[in-house]
XYZ file of C-alpha atoms in Angstrom:
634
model
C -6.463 21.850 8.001
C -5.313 18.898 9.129
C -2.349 17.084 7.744
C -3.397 13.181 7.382
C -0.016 10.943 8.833
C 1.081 7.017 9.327
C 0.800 8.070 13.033
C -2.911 8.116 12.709
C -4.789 5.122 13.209
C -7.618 4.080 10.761
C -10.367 5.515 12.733
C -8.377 8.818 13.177
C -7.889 8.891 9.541
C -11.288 8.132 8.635
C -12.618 10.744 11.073
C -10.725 13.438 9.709
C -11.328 12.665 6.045
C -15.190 12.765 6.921
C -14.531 16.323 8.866
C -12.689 17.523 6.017
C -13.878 21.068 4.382
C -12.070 20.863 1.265
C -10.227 17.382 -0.501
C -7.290 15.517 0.057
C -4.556 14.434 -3.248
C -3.010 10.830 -3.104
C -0.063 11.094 -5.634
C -0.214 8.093 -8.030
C 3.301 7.900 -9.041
C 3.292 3.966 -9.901
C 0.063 4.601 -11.991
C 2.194 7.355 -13.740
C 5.085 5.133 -14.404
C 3.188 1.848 -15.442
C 0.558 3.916 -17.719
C 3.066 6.538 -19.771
C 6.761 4.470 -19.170
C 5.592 0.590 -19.332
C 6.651 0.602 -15.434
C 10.284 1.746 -15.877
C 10.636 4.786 -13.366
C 13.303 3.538 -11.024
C 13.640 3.111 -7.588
C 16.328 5.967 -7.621
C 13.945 8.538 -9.356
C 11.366 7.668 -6.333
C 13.900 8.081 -3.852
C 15.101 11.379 -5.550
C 11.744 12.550 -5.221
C 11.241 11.052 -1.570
C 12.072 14.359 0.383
C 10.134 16.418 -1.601
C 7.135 14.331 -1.711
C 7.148 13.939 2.230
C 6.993 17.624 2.267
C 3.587 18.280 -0.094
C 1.666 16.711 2.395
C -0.372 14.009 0.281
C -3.111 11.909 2.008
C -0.755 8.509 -0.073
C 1.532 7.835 -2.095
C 0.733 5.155 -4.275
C 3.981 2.997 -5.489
C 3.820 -0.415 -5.232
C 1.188 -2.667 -6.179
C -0.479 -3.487 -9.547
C 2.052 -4.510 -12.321
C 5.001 -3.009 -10.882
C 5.491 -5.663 -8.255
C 6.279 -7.965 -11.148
C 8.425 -5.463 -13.459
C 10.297 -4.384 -10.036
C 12.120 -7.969 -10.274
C 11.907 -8.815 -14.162
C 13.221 -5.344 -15.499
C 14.209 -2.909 -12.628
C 16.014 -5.645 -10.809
C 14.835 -4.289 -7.315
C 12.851 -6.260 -4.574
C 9.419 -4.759 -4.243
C 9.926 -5.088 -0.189
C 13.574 -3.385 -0.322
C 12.042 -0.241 -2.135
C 9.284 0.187 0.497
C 11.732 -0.084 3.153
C 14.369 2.428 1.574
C 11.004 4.863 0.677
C 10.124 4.504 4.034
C 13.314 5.325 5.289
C 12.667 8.830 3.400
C 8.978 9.471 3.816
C 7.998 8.715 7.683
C 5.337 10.150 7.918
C 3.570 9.840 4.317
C 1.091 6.800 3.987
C 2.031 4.364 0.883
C -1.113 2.629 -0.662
C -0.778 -0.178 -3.106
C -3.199 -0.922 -6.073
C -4.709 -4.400 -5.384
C -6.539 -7.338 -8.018
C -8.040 -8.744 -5.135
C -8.354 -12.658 -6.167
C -5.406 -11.639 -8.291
C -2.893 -10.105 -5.737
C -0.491 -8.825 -8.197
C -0.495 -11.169 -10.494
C -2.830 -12.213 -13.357
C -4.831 -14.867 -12.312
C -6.512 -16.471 -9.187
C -4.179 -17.517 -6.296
C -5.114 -19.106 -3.413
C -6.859 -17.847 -0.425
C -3.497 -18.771 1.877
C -1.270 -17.212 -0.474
C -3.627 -13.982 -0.525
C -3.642 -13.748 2.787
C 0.265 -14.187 3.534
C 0.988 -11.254 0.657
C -1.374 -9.202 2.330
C -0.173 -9.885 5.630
C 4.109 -8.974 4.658
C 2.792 -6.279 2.205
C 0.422 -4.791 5.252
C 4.264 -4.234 7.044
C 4.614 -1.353 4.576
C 1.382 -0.601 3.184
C -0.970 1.978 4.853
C -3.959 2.003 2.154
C -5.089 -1.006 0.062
C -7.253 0.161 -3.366
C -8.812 -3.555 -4.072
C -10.335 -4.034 -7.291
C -12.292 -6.764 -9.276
C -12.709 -6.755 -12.833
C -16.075 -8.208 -12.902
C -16.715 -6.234 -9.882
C -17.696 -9.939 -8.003
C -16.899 -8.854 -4.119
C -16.108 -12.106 -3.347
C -13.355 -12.182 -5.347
C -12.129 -9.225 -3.133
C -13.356 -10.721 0.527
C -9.841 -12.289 1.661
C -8.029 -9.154 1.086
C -10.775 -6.628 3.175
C -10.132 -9.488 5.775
C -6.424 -9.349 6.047
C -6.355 -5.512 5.944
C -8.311 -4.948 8.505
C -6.775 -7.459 10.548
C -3.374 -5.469 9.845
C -5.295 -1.804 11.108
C -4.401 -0.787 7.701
C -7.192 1.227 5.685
C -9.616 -0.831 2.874
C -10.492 1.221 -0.133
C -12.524 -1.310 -1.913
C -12.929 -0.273 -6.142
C -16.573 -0.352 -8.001
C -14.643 0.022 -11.515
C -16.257 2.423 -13.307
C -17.112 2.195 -17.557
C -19.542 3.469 -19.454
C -22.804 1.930 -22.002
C -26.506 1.626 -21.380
C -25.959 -1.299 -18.759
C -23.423 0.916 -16.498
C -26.276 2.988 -14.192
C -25.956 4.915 -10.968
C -28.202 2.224 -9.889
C -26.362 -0.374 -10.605
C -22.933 0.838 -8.723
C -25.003 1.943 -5.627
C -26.187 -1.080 -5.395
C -22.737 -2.889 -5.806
C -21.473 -0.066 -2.989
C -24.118 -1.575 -1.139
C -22.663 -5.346 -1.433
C -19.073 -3.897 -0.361
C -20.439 -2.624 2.809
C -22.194 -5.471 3.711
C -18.186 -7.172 3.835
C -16.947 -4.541 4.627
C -18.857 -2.447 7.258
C -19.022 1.427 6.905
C -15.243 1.770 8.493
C -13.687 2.168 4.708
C -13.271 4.714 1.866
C -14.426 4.076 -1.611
C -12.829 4.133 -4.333
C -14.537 4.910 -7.548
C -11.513 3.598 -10.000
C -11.881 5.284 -13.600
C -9.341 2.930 -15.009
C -9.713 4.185 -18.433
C -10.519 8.271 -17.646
C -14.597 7.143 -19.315
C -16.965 9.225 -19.663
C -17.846 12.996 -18.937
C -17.450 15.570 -16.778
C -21.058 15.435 -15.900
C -21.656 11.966 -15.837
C -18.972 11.163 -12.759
C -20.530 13.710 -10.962
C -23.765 12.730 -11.029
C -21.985 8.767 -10.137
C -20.507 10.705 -7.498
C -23.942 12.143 -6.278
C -25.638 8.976 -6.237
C -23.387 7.185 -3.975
C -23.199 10.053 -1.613
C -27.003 10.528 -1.360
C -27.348 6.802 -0.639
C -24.512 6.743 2.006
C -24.145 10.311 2.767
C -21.263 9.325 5.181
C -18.871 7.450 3.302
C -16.128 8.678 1.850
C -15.104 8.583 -1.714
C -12.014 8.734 -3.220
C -11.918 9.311 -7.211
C -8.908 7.805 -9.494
C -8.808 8.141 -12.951
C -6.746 8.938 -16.219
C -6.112 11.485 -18.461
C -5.859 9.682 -21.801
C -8.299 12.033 -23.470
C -7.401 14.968 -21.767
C -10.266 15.717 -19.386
C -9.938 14.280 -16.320
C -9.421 17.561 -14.847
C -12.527 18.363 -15.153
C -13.917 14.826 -14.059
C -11.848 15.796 -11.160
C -13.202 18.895 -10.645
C -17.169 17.535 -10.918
C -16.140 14.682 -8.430
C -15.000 17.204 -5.544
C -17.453 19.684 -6.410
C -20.243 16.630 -5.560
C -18.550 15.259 -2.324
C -15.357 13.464 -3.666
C -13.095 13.650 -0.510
C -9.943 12.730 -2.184
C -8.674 12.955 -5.730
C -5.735 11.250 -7.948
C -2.834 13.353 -9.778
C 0.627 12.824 -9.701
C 3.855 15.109 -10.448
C 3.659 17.277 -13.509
C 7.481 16.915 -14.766
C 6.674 13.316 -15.427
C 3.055 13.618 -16.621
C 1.960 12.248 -19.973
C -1.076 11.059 -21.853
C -2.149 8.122 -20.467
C -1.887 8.305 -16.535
C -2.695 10.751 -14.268
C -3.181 14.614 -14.614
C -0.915 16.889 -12.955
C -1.223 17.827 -9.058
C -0.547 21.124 -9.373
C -3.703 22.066 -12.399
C -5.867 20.385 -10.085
C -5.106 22.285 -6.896
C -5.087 25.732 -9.079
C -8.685 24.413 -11.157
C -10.102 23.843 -7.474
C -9.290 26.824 -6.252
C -11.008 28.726 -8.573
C -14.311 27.270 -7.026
C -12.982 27.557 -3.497
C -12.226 24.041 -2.878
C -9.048 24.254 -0.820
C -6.240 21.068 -1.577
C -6.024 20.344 2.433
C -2.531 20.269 3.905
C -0.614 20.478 0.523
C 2.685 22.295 0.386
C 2.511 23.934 -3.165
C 5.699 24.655 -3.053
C 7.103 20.670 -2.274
C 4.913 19.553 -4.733
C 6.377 22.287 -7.614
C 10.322 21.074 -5.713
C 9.386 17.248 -6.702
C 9.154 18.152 -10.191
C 12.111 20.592 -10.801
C 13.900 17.365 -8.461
C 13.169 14.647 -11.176
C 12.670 16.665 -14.428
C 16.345 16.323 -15.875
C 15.601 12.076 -15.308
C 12.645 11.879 -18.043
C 14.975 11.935 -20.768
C 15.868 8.559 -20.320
C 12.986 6.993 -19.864
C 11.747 8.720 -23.369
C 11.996 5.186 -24.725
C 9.400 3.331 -22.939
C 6.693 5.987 -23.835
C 3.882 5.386 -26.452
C 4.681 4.912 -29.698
C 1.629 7.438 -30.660
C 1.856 10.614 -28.870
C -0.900 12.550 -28.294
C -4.020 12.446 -26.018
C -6.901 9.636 -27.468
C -10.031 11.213 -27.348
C -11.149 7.708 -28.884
C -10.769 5.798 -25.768
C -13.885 6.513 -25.003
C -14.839 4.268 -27.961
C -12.433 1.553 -26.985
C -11.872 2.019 -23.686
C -8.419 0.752 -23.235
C -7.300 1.551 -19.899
C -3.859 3.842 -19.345
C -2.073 1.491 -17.827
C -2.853 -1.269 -20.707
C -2.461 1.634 -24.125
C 1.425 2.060 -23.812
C 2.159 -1.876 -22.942
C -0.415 -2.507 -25.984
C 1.156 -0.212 -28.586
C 4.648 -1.352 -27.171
C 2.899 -4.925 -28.662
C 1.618 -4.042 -31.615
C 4.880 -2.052 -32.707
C 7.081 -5.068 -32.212
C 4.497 -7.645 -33.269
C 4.137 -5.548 -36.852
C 0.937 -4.534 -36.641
C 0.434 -1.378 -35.904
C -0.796 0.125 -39.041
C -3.493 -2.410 -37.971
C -3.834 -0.321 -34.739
C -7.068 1.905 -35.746
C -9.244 -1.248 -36.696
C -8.411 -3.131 -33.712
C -9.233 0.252 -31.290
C -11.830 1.501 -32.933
C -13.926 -1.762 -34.558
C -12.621 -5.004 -33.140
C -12.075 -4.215 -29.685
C -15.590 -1.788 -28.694
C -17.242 -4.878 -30.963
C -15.601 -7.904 -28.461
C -16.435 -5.796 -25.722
C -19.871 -5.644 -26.518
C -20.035 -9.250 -27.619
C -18.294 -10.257 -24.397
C -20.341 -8.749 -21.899
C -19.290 -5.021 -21.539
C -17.893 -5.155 -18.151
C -14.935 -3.518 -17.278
C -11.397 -3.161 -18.910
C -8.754 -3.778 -16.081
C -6.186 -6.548 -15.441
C -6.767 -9.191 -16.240
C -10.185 -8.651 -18.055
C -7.960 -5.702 -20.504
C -5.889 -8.381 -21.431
C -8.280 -10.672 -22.269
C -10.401 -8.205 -24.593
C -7.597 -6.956 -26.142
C -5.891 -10.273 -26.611
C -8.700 -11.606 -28.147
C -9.340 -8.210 -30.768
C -6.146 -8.845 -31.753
C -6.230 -12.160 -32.783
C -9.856 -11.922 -34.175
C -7.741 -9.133 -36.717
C -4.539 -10.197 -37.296
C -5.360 -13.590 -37.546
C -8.470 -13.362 -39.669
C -10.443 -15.616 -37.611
C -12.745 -14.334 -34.932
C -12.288 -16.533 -31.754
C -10.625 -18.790 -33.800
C -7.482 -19.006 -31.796
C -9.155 -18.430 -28.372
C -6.625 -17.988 -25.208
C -6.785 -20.146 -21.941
C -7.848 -17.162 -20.265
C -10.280 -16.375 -22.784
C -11.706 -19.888 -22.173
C -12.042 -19.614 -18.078
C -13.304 -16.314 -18.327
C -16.327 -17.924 -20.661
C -16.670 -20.941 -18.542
C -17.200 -17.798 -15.427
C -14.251 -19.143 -13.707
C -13.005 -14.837 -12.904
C -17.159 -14.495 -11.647
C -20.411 -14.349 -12.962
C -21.326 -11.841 -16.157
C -22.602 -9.395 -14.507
C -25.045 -8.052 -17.155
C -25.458 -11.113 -19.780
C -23.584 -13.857 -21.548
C -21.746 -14.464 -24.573
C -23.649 -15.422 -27.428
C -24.017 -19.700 -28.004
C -21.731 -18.884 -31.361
C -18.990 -17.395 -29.264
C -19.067 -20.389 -27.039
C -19.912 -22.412 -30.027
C -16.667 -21.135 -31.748
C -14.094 -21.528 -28.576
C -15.126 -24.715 -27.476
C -16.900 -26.223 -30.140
C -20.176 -28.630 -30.987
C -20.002 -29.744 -27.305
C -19.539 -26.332 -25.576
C -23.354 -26.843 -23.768
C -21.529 -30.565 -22.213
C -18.338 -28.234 -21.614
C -20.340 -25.405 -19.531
C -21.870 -27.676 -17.693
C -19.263 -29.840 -16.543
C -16.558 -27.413 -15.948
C -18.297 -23.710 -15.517
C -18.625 -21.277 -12.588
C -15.625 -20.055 -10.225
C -14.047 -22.892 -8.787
C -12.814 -23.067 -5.283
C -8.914 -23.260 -5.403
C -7.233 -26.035 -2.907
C -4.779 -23.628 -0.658
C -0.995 -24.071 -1.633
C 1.313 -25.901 0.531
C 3.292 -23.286 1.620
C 5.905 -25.134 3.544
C 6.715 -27.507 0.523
C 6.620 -24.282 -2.005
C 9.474 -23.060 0.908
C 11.392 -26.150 0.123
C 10.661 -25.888 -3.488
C 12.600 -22.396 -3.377
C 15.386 -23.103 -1.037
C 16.397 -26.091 -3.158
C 16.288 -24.040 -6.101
C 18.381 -20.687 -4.420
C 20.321 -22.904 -2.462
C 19.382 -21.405 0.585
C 16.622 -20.709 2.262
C 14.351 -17.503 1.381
C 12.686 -15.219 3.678
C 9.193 -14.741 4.029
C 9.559 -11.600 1.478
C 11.314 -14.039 -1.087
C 8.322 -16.481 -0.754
C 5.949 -14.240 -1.514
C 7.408 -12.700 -4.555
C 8.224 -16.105 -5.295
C 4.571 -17.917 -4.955
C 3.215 -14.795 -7.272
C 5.740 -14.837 -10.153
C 7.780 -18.138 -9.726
C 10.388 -18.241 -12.682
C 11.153 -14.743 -12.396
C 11.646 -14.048 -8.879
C 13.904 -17.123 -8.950
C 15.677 -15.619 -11.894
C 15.840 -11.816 -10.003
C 17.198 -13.560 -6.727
C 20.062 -15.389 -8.598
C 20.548 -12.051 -10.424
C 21.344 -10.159 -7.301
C 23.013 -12.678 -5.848
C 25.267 -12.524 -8.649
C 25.793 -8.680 -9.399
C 24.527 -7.059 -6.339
C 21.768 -4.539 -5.797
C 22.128 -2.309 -8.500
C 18.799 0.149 -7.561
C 21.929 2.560 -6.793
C 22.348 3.070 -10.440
C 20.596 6.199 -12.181
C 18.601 5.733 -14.926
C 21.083 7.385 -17.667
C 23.256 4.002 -16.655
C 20.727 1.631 -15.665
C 18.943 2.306 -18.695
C 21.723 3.456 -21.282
C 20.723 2.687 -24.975
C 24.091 1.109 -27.347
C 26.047 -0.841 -24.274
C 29.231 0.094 -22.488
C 32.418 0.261 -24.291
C 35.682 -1.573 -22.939
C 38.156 1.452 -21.135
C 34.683 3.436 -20.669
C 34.894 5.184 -16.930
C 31.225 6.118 -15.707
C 30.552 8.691 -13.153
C 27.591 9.170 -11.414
C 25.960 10.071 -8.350
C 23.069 7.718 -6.575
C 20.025 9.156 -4.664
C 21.618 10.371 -1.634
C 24.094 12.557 -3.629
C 27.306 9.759 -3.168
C 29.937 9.688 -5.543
C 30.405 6.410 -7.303
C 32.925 5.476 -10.262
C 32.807 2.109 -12.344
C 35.368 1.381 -14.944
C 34.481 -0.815 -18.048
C 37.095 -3.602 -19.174
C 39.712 -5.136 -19.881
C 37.961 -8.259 -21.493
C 39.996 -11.339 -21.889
C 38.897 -14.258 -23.960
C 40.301 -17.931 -23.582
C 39.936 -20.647 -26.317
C 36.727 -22.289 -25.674
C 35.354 -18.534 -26.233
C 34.335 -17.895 -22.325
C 34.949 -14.309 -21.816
C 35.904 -12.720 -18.620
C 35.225 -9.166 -18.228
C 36.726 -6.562 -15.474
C 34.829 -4.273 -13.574
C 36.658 -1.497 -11.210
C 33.860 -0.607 -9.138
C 34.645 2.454 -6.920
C 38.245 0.919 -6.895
C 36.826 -2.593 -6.071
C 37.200 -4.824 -8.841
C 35.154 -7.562 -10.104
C 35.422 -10.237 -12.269
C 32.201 -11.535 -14.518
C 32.333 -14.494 -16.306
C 30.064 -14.689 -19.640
C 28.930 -18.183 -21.894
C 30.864 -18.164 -25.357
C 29.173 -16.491 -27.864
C 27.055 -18.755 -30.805
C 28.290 -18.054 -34.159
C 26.096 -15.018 -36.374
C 23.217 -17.698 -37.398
C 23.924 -20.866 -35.575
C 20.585 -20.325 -33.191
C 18.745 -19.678 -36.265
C 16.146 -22.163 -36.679
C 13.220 -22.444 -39.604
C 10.110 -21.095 -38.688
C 7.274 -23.799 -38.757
C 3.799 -22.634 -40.130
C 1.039 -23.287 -38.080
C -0.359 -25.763 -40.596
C 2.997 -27.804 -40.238
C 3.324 -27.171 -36.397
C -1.048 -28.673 -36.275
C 0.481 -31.461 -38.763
C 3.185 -32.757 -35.670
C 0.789 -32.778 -33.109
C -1.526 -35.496 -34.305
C 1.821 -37.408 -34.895
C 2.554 -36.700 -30.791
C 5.160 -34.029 -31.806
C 4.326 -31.423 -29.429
C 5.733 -27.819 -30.661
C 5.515 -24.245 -29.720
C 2.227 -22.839 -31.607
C 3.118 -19.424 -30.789
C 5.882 -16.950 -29.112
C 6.049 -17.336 -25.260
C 7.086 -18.958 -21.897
C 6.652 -22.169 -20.329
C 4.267 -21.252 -17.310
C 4.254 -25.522 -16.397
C 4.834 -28.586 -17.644
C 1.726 -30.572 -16.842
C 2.590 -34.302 -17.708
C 6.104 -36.529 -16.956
C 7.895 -39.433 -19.289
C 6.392 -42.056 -19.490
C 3.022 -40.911 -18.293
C -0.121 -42.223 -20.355
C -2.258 -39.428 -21.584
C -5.345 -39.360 -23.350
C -6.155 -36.880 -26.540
C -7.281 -33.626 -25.202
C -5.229 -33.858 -21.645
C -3.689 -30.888 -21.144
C 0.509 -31.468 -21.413
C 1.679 -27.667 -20.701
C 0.896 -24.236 -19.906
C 2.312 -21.236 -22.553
C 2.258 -17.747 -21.094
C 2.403 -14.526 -23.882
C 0.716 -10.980 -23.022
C 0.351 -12.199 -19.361
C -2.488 -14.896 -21.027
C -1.896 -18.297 -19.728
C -2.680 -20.833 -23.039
C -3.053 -24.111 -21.900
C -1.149 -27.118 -24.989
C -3.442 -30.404 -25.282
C -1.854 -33.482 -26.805
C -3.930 -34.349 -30.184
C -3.091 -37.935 -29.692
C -3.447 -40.672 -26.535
C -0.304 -42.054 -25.989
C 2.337 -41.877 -23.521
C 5.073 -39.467 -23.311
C 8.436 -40.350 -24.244
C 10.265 -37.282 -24.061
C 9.743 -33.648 -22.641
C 12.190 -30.929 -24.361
C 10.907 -27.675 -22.886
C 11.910 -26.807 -19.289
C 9.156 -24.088 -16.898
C 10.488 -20.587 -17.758
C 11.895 -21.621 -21.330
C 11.432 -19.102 -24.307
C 9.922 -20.508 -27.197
C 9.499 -19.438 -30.387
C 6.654 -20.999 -32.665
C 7.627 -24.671 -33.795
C 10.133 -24.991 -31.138
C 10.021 -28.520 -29.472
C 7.586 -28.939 -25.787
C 6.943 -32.547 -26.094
C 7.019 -36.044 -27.779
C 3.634 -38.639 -27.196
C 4.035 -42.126 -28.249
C 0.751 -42.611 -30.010
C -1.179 -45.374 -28.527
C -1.639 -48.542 -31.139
């Protein structure tokens, strides 16, 4: 049985996965941690587990990639490079794979074909197997990335995303298998990526069959989830059909919405003498009694329903989308409202929108838009930018049918036909100048960023610029365990904390003294390991004095055809579109809001020209708070 190793090239590996009598386990610990802890699980829980995990003798380990390239430097504070290169450090010999959006990278929206191919390229240093997906399943939208893997020898595992409803045939996915090797060439495995753990048993074995008939030589690797408890057994039907590798991940950590445990599929499989090749039973039982005692304190990023959902199967929410969704609806006070968006609004927008498949960034648009529809009252009454592009077929073609007219009718209005025609279909985005984006970041870190930096940087702008100066400031603080890093209630002054990082050191940080001078700035001392450090912190407002009144959206509609621009909802400033003194004409877009990873693009009501700009890119606002000021034209 032979052991599959980042010494192999990609034609060894694919040889011996099509030679293989039995099925090879990649363990999906980043799907674990973004599907049942919001993306929390630390870089010091991975490297805890590191020794054990190079030991159980996966075919990959899948930890980067997805949405935990973004929360690695917007709530982990950890560079996404750094914490290949430290895993690496651990696990030699064990491949890493990374969960691709093709078009997307690891973002949430299109980038441009130089910028896809330059994260490829630095992620390619690290990355052994690249699992590319599209949510419309469009392979174009995919091509760039095949290209740049290959050209790095590492392995392509294209997606077709799996979901279920009359549309969703065996024909139709052979035939889309049959459009990814005509990229691709036969040299790849093929991932059949049940985002959402759909369907039966039964029915992904038979998916399974189909594919294998028509290309009896490829091979196929399954992922799915567990949300309604049966992926075990979807498991067990893909492997017993010709699935060559399978998805799990370690059981101490395992919860509803991510993957199944490793060790109930190896001991399932065995029971109709399919043999888990090259696993060490024993590592992969050691990982789990390694990290157990650290779940505790990631208890508060998990769901806020417990339970398996049997009912995704009516909604179809995907695992990585339910705990980030409920997260949503707990703070945003709806979720007593939760069982009429899951189980009317959202299966009805599917529907209505196409029924294709719901995965980043088509899950956030569907469920987005349910929510709105419901908790506003309106049905596409308060339609998102992404929304919008996605009806105008700038993410790919439908690939079954089209809205209705009164959807399109609704979003764009009277003139949606003039609309559609003058802005629809995927359009072809200009490539980025990479050199001035360099500038752009050195003059911003005051120095200049390596080619790492950049491309964290040309992905997620405001907050890699926000992590660097963070660690530039406080140091690399992945050392920290997560009963520190992620300690509910604060610190209190004269606290001493002792702890251990992943390679067993000793470390010792005491809290305090605080010393407060009379414009309020505080400075606070830090003894860390008998270094000490001063931190200097803004004077605190007064209890109120941020408070500001709420506007209604009535009154916040009501400024804009005056030319004062406001907030109409919670979010970011993605861009600022428009500069003082700039003439503008009603309908020009002036700025770009960014809430649930939906980009919302702010047109001026009035023609004018700008007179003032408030808001700055990466601001906060709240509804009603100031963006811009148009001069009305006379």
């Amino acid at each position: 049985m032979t052991k599959i190793t980042t010494a192999m090239n990609t034609a060894e590996v694919l040889s011996t996965l099509r030679q293989a009598d039995g099925y090879y386990i990649t363990n999906t610990a980043r799907d674990m941690s973004q599907s049942d802890y919001k993306n929390r699980i630390l870089l010091h829980t991975d490297l805890l587990a590191a020794p054990a995990r190079e030991d159980a003798g996966y075919f990959s380990l899948e930890i980067t990639g997805g949405a935990s390239v973004h929360v690695d430097i917007l709530r982990k504070q950890v560079d996404p490079f750094l914490k290949l290169e430290l895993l690496r450090e651990k696990m030699p010999n064990t491949m890493f794979q990374t969960l691709c959006r093709g078009v997307n990278l690891f973002g949430y929206r299109p980038y441009p074909q130089n910028v896809i191919r330059f994260a490829v390229r630095e992620f390619a240093k690290y990355v052994d197997v690249w699992r590319t997906f599209d949510f419309m399943n469009h392979i174009p939208n995919m091509t760039a990335v095949f290209e740049e893997v290959a050209k790095a020898g590492k392995i392509n595992e294209p997606c077709i995303c799996f979901s279920t409803g009359p549309e969703h045939t065996d024909e139709f996915y052979v035939s889309k298998v049959q459009e990814i090797l005509d990229v691709t060439g036969e040299d790849i495995i093929l991932c059949i990526k049940n985002h959402g753990g759909l369907g039966t048993p039964k029915r992904i074995g038979e998916l399974v069959n189909a594919i294998k008939q028509a290309y009896p030589d490829l091979i196929i690797h399954y992922h799915g989830h567990n949300t309604d408890g049966n992926d075990i057994s979807r498991i067990t039907e893909a492997v017993l059909n010709g699935a060559a590798i399978v998805d799990a991940s370690d059981h101490a950590f395992t919860g509803f919405y991510g993957p199944p445990p490793i060790l109930t599929v190896i001991q399932t499989l065995k029971e109709y003498d399919k043999t888990a090749i090259a696993i060490d039973e024993e590592a992969v039982i050691r990982t789990s009694d390694v990290i157990r005692d650290e779940r505790i304190h990631y208890g508060q990023f998990e769901s806020q329903i417990k339970g398996f959902l049997p009912t995704v199967q009516i909604h179809k929410l995907p695992g990585g989308a339910m705990g980030s969704s409920l997260e949503q609806a707990d703070k945003g006070g709806f979720l007593k409202q939760m069982p009429d968006i899951l189980h009317k609004e959202l299966p009805t927008v599917q529907i209505e929108l196409g029924n294709w498949w719901s995965v980043t960034p088509g899950s956030q648009i569907l469920w987005t838009t349910a929510v709105s529809n419901v908790v506003d009252g309106e049905r596409y009454g308060n339609p998102s930018g992404d929304l919008k592009n996605l009806l105008l077929g700038k993410y790919g073609p439908f690939p079954f049918y089209q809205p209705a007219d009164w959807i399109y009718e609704k979003v764009f209005g009277d003139n949606w036909k003039e609309i559609l025609e003058k802005e629809g279909g995927i359009e072809d985005i200009d490539d980025m100048d990479i050199e001035q984006e360099r500038a752009t970041l050195t003059e911003r870190l005051g120095q200049e960023p390596t080619d790492q930096q950049l491309v964290t940087y040309l992905q997620h702008p405001n907050d890699a610029v926000e992590f660097f100066k963070f660690e530039e400031k406080f140091g690399r603080s992945y050392v920290l365990p997560p009963a520190i890093f992620l300690r509910e209630g604060g610190f209190a002054l004269g606290e001493t904390l002792v702890f251990r990082d992943h390679s067993g050191k000793e470390h010792m940080i005491e809290v305090g003294p605080s010393q407060r001078d009379k414009s309020g700035e505080a400075n606070l001392y830090l003894n860390v390991d008998h270094h000490q450090r001063i931190f200097l912190f803004e004077p605190e407002l007064p209890a109120g004095a941020a408070a500001v009144q709420a506007l209604s959206k009535e009154e916040i509609a009501e400024l804009a055809i005056s030319g004062d621009i406001r907030a109409p909802f919670k979010g970011n400033v993605c861009e600022i579109t428009v500069k003082e003194g700039q003439e503008i004409a009603k309908g020009d877009r002036v700025a770009i809001l960014e809430a649930m990873k939906m980009q919302t693009p702010v047109v001026s009501e009035v023609a004018g020209t700008v007179a003032s700009i408030s808001a700055k890119t990466g601001q906060a606002m709240q509804p009603g708070d100031k963006i811009l000021k148009v001069d009305p034209a006379k």
